PDB file of C-alpha atoms in Angstrom:
ATOM      1  CA  UNK A1260      86.190  91.792 120.009  1.00 32.00           C
ATOM      2  CA  UNK A1261      88.976  94.009 118.441  1.00 35.00           C
ATOM      3  CA  UNK A1262      88.052  96.924 116.371  1.00 38.00           C
ATOM      4  CA  UNK A1263      90.380  99.073 114.177  1.00 38.00           C
ATOM      5  CA  UNK A1264      93.131  99.452 116.762  1.00 35.00           C
ATOM      6  CA  UNK A1265      96.269 101.437 116.259  1.00 32.00           C
ATOM      7  CA  UNK A1266      98.174  98.358 115.190  1.00 30.00           C
ATOM      8  CA  UNK A1267      95.410  97.246 112.505  1.00 34.00           C
ATOM      9  CA  UNK A1268      95.328 100.917 111.345  1.00 34.00           C
ATOM     10  CA  UNK A1269      99.059 100.841 110.877  1.00 32.00           C
ATOM     11  CA  UNK A1270      98.843  97.449 108.998  1.00 34.00           C
ATOM     12  CA  UNK A1271      96.068  98.902 106.686  1.00 36.00           C
ATOM     13  CA  UNK A1272      97.987 101.857 106.062  1.00 36.00           C
ATOM     14  CA  UNK A1273     101.086 100.007 105.304  1.00 31.00           C
ATOM     15  CA  UNK A1274      99.093  97.497 103.067  1.00 34.00           C
ATOM     16  CA  UNK A1275      97.502 100.452 101.135  1.00 35.00           C
ATOM     17  CA  UNK A1276     100.860 102.103 100.694  1.00 33.00           C
ATOM     18  CA  UNK A1277     102.339  99.274  99.047  1.00 30.00           C
ATOM     19  CA  UNK A1278      99.657  98.608  96.589  1.00 33.00           C
ATOM     20  CA  UNK A1279     100.266  94.945  96.088  1.00 32.00           C
ATOM     21  CA  UNK A1280      98.160  93.088  93.633  1.00 31.00           C
ATOM     22  CA  UNK A1281      96.749  90.606  95.843  1.00 37.00           C
ATOM     23  CA  UNK A1282      95.796  93.004  98.376  1.00 45.00           C
ATOM     24  CA  UNK A1283      93.282  92.524 101.121  1.00 52.00           C
ATOM     25  CA  UNK A1284      92.438  93.613 104.784  1.00 54.00           C
ATOM     26  CA  UNK A1285      91.543  91.060 107.600  1.00 64.00           C
ATOM     27  CA  UNK A1286      89.123  93.022 109.990  1.00 77.00           C
ATOM     28  CA  UNK A1287      86.573  92.250 112.724  1.00 79.00           C
ATOM     29  CA  UNK A1288      82.931  91.995 111.738  1.00 81.00           C
ATOM     30  CA  UNK A1289      80.108  91.976 114.268  1.00 77.00           C
ATOM     31  CA  UNK A1290      80.238  91.869 117.962  1.00 67.00           C
ATOM     32  CA  UNK A1291      80.416  88.308 118.438  1.00 62.00           C
ATOM     33  CA  UNK A1292      80.947  84.941 116.435  1.00 69.00           C
ATOM     34  CA  UNK A1293      77.772  83.858 114.683  1.00 70.00           C
ATOM     35  CA  UNK A1294      76.409  80.480 115.043  1.00 72.00           C
ATOM     36  CA  UNK A1295      75.417  79.323 111.503  1.00 69.00           C
ATOM     37  CA  UNK A1296      73.470  76.300 113.073  1.00 74.00           C
ATOM     38  CA  UNK A1297      70.858  78.520 114.350  1.00 80.00           C
ATOM     39  CA  UNK A1298      67.436  78.856 112.545  1.00 84.00           C
ATOM     40  CA  UNK A1299      67.187  81.131 109.706  1.00 80.00           C
ATOM     41  CA  UNK A1300      63.998  83.421 109.782  1.00 90.00           C
ATOM     42  CA  UNK A1301      62.861  85.027 106.464  1.00 90.00           C
ATOM     43  CA  UNK A1302      60.190  87.520 105.643  1.00 96.00           C
ATOM     44  CA  UNK A1303      59.287  88.813 102.323  1.00 97.00           C
ATOM     45  CA  UNK A1304      56.477  90.070 100.202  1.00 98.00           C
ATOM     46  CA  UNK A1305      56.423  86.945  97.956  1.00 98.00           C
ATOM     47  CA  UNK A1306      57.430  83.304  97.898  1.00 97.00           C
ATOM     48  CA  UNK A1307      57.955  81.194  94.914  1.00 97.00           C
ATOM     49  CA  UNK A1308      58.900  77.352  95.616  1.00 95.00           C
ATOM     50  CA  UNK A1309      60.265  75.213  92.903  1.00 94.00           C
ATOM     51  CA  UNK A1310      59.975  71.509  94.335  1.00 89.00           C
ATOM     52  CA  UNK A1311      61.706  70.091  91.131  1.00 90.00           C
ATOM     53  CA  UNK A1312      65.072  71.688  91.729  1.00 91.00           C
ATOM     54  CA  UNK A1313      64.749  72.232  95.563  1.00 90.00           C
ATOM     55  CA  UNK A1314      64.772  76.012  95.543  1.00 94.00           C
ATOM     56  CA  UNK A1315      62.722  78.928  96.798  1.00 95.00           C
ATOM     57  CA  UNK A1316      62.734  82.511  95.772  1.00 97.00           C
ATOM     58  CA  UNK A1317      61.811  85.189  98.302  1.00 97.00           C
ATOM     59  CA  UNK A1318      61.343  88.679  96.722  1.00 98.00           C
ATOM     60  CA  UNK A1319      60.176  92.030  97.872  1.00 98.00           C
ATOM     61  CA  UNK A1320      61.382  93.535 100.953  1.00 96.00           C
ATOM     62  CA  UNK A1321      63.276  90.457 102.036  1.00 97.00           C
ATOM     63  CA  UNK A1322      64.648  90.386 105.640  1.00 97.00           C
ATOM     64  CA  UNK A1323      66.562  87.400 106.852  1.00 92.00           C
ATOM     65  CA  UNK A1324      67.635  86.925 110.479  1.00 90.00           C
ATOM     66  CA  UNK A1325      70.023  84.303 112.033  1.00 83.00           C
ATOM     67  CA  UNK A1326      70.880  84.853 115.565  1.00 85.00           C
ATOM     68  CA  UNK A1327      72.293  88.501 115.728  1.00 86.00           C
ATOM     69  CA  UNK A1328      72.797  88.934 112.167  1.00 87.00           C
ATOM     70  CA  UNK A1329      70.465  90.441 109.684  1.00 93.00           C
ATOM     71  CA  UNK A1330      70.353  90.558 105.766  1.00 93.00           C
ATOM     72  CA  UNK A1331      68.139  92.556 103.645  1.00 97.00           C
ATOM     73  CA  UNK A1332      67.783  92.531  99.829  1.00 98.00           C
ATOM     74  CA  UNK A1333      65.151  92.714  97.011  1.00 98.00           C
ATOM     75  CA  UNK A1334      65.543  89.027  96.093  1.00 98.00           C
ATOM     76  CA  UNK A1335      66.920  85.911  97.849  1.00 97.00           C
ATOM     77  CA  UNK A1336      67.364  82.454  96.280  1.00 97.00           C
ATOM     78  CA  UNK A1337      67.435  79.660  98.868  1.00 94.00           C
ATOM     79  CA  UNK A1338      68.928  76.444  97.719  1.00 94.00           C
ATOM     80  CA  UNK A1339      67.885  73.462  99.847  1.00 92.00           C
ATOM     81  CA  UNK A1340      70.217  70.473 100.536  1.00 91.00           C
ATOM     82  CA  UNK A1341      69.558  67.607  98.062  1.00 88.00           C
ATOM     83  CA  UNK A1342      68.218  65.520 101.030  1.00 88.00           C
ATOM     84  CA  UNK A1343      65.852  68.305 101.999  1.00 83.00           C
ATOM     85  CA  UNK A1344      67.457  68.327 105.507  1.00 85.00           C
ATOM     86  CA  UNK A1345      67.941  72.055 105.519  1.00 85.00           C
ATOM     87  CA  UNK A1346      69.392  75.008 103.666  1.00 88.00           C
ATOM     88  CA  UNK A1347      72.551  74.819 101.616  1.00 91.00           C
ATOM     89  CA  UNK A1348      72.987  78.329 100.736  1.00 93.00           C
ATOM     90  CA  UNK A1349      71.294  81.739 100.163  1.00 93.00           C
ATOM     91  CA  UNK A1350      71.931  84.065  97.167  1.00 97.00           C
ATOM     92  CA  UNK A1351      70.927  87.635  97.788  1.00 97.00           C
ATOM     93  CA  UNK A1352      70.800  90.089  94.816  1.00 97.00           C
ATOM     94  CA  UNK A1353      69.671  93.482  93.848  1.00 97.00           C
ATOM     95  CA  UNK A1354      71.480  95.364  96.649  1.00 97.00           C
ATOM     96  CA  UNK A1355      72.220  93.657  99.856  1.00 97.00           C
ATOM     97  CA  UNK A1356      72.781  95.038 103.547  1.00 97.00           C
ATOM     98  CA  UNK A1357      74.302  92.757 106.060  1.00 94.00           C
ATOM     99  CA  UNK A1358      74.294  93.914 109.786  1.00 93.00           C
ATOM    100  CA  UNK A1359      75.922  92.217 112.614  1.00 87.00           C
ATOM    101  CA  UNK A1360      76.055  94.187 115.850  1.00 85.00           C
ATOM    102  CA  UNK A1361      77.120  97.656 115.062  1.00 87.00           C
ATOM    103  CA  UNK A1362      78.877  96.726 111.965  1.00 89.00           C
ATOM    104  CA  UNK A1363      77.020  97.006 108.518  1.00 93.00           C
ATOM    105  CA  UNK A1364      78.136  96.133 104.922  1.00 94.00           C
ATOM    106  CA  UNK A1365      76.437  96.775 101.509  1.00 97.00           C
ATOM    107  CA  UNK A1366      77.065  95.205  98.089  1.00 97.00           C
ATOM    108  CA  UNK A1367      75.240  94.239  95.082  1.00 98.00           C
ATOM    109  CA  UNK A1368      75.122  90.556  95.775  1.00 98.00           C
ATOM    110  CA  UNK A1369      75.887  88.147  98.804  1.00 97.00           C
ATOM    111  CA  UNK A1370      76.145  84.484  98.819  1.00 97.00           C
ATOM    112  CA  UNK A1371      75.781  82.788 102.041  1.00 92.00           C
ATOM    113  CA  UNK A1372      77.012  79.082 102.547  1.00 93.00           C
ATOM    114  CA  UNK A1373      75.016  77.948 105.623  1.00 86.00           C
ATOM    115  CA  UNK A1374      77.372  74.945 106.426  1.00 87.00           C
ATOM    116  CA  UNK A1375      80.549  76.809 106.339  1.00 90.00           C
ATOM    117  CA  UNK A1376      79.074  80.061 107.691  1.00 87.00           C
ATOM    118  CA  UNK A1377      81.095  81.949 104.875  1.00 93.00           C
ATOM    119  CA  UNK A1378      79.447  85.025 103.232  1.00 93.00           C
ATOM    120  CA  UNK A1379      80.882  86.402 100.039  1.00 97.00           C
ATOM    121  CA  UNK A1380      79.768  89.872  99.198  1.00 97.00           C
ATOM    122  CA  UNK A1381      80.575  91.389  95.780  1.00 97.00           C
ATOM    123  CA  UNK A1382      80.074  94.576  93.716  1.00 96.00           C
ATOM    124  CA  UNK A1383      80.776  97.801  95.199  1.00 94.00           C
ATOM    125  CA  UNK A1384      81.255  96.670  98.782  1.00 96.00           C
ATOM    126  CA  UNK A1385      81.078  99.126 101.587  1.00 95.00           C
ATOM    127  CA  UNK A1386      81.841  98.183 105.056  1.00 93.00           C
ATOM    128  CA  UNK A1387      80.967 100.723 107.988  1.00 91.00           C
ATOM    129  CA  UNK A1388      82.280 100.270 111.464  1.00 87.00           C
ATOM    130  CA  UNK A1389      81.341 103.274 113.606  1.00 85.00           C
ATOM    131  CA  UNK A1390      83.124 106.396 112.068  1.00 83.00           C
ATOM    132  CA  UNK A1391      85.439 104.103 109.968  1.00 85.00           C
ATOM    133  CA  UNK A1392      84.499 102.906 106.347  1.00 89.00           C
ATOM    134  CA  UNK A1393      86.078 100.567 103.941  1.00 91.00           C
ATOM    135  CA  UNK A1394      85.346  99.849 100.336  1.00 94.00           C
ATOM    136  CA  UNK A1395      86.340  97.117  97.961  1.00 95.00           C
ATOM    137  CA  UNK A1396      85.346  94.728  95.084  1.00 96.00           C
ATOM    138  CA  UNK A1397      84.618  91.814  97.370  1.00 96.00           C
ATOM    139  CA  UNK A1398      84.337  91.103 100.986  1.00 95.00           C
ATOM    140  CA  UNK A1399      84.316  87.594 102.570  1.00 94.00           C
ATOM    141  CA  UNK A1400      82.767  87.134 106.090  1.00 90.00           C
ATOM    142  CA  UNK A1401      83.642  84.254 108.307  1.00 89.00           C
ATOM    143  CA  UNK A1402      80.484  84.428 110.497  1.00 85.00           C
ATOM    144  CA  UNK A1403      81.904  81.699 113.061  1.00 84.00           C
ATOM    145  CA  UNK A1404      85.196  83.662 113.725  1.00 86.00           C
ATOM    146  CA  UNK A1405      83.540  87.046 113.398  1.00 85.00           C
ATOM    147  CA  UNK A1406      86.077  88.411 110.902  1.00 87.00           C
ATOM    148  CA  UNK A1407      85.866  89.551 107.358  1.00 88.00           C
ATOM    149  CA  UNK A1408      88.528  90.120 104.443  1.00 92.00           C
ATOM    150  CA  UNK A1409      88.041  92.881 102.010  1.00 91.00           C
ATOM    151  CA  UNK A1410      89.738  92.478  98.561  1.00 91.00           C
ATOM    152  CA  UNK A1411      90.000  94.286  95.042  1.00 91.00           C
ATOM    153  CA  UNK A1412      91.006  97.899  95.169  1.00 91.00           C
ATOM    154  CA  UNK A1413      90.467  98.389  98.898  1.00 92.00           C
ATOM    155  CA  UNK A1414      90.110 101.944 100.186  1.00 92.00           C
ATOM    156  CA  UNK A1415      89.506 103.640 103.415  1.00 88.00           C
ATOM    157  CA  UNK A1416      89.952 106.963 105.383  1.00 78.00           C
ATOM    158  CA  UNK A1417      91.647 106.426 108.463  1.00 72.00           C
ATOM    159  CA  UNK A1418      90.141 108.546 111.440  1.00 66.00           C
ATOM    160  CA  UNK A1419      92.519 109.619 114.042  1.00 73.00           C
ATOM    161  CA  UNK A1420      91.147 109.303 117.564  1.00 72.00           C
ATOM    162  CA  UNK A1421      89.952 112.657 119.382  1.00 65.00           C
TER     163      UNK A1421
END
């Protein structure tokens, strides 16, 4: 898995210097690609189920695990597929932390589409990879490819190697 290599750092520095409107940075996220077909384990203080609309709300110290990936938040809405064959999506709110391998990201909200394996994090996104940190308005994580893209006023401090 590639981390912030010299080529990536040069690309990021060039991208930041040009300040283009549709700016974004494609980066690695996690040690390996995540299999979104793995079971999703949820732990929380409370659970409210609504059979009428096919949803469940987990609240209070919510921790979700799927393979090597962990997501924590105060509240997570689970939307089940209309045929009740599984989970369609998860909507985490109230301050979300996503961890995969040694990489960690924080945001105000995260929406996880189980079928596509895509996670959209938004609201003061902070991505930390070792000594490197990256901030932006939104981050899109492709759990299957093990990559992420940060957009919206992207900012980082590039750390030279010792």
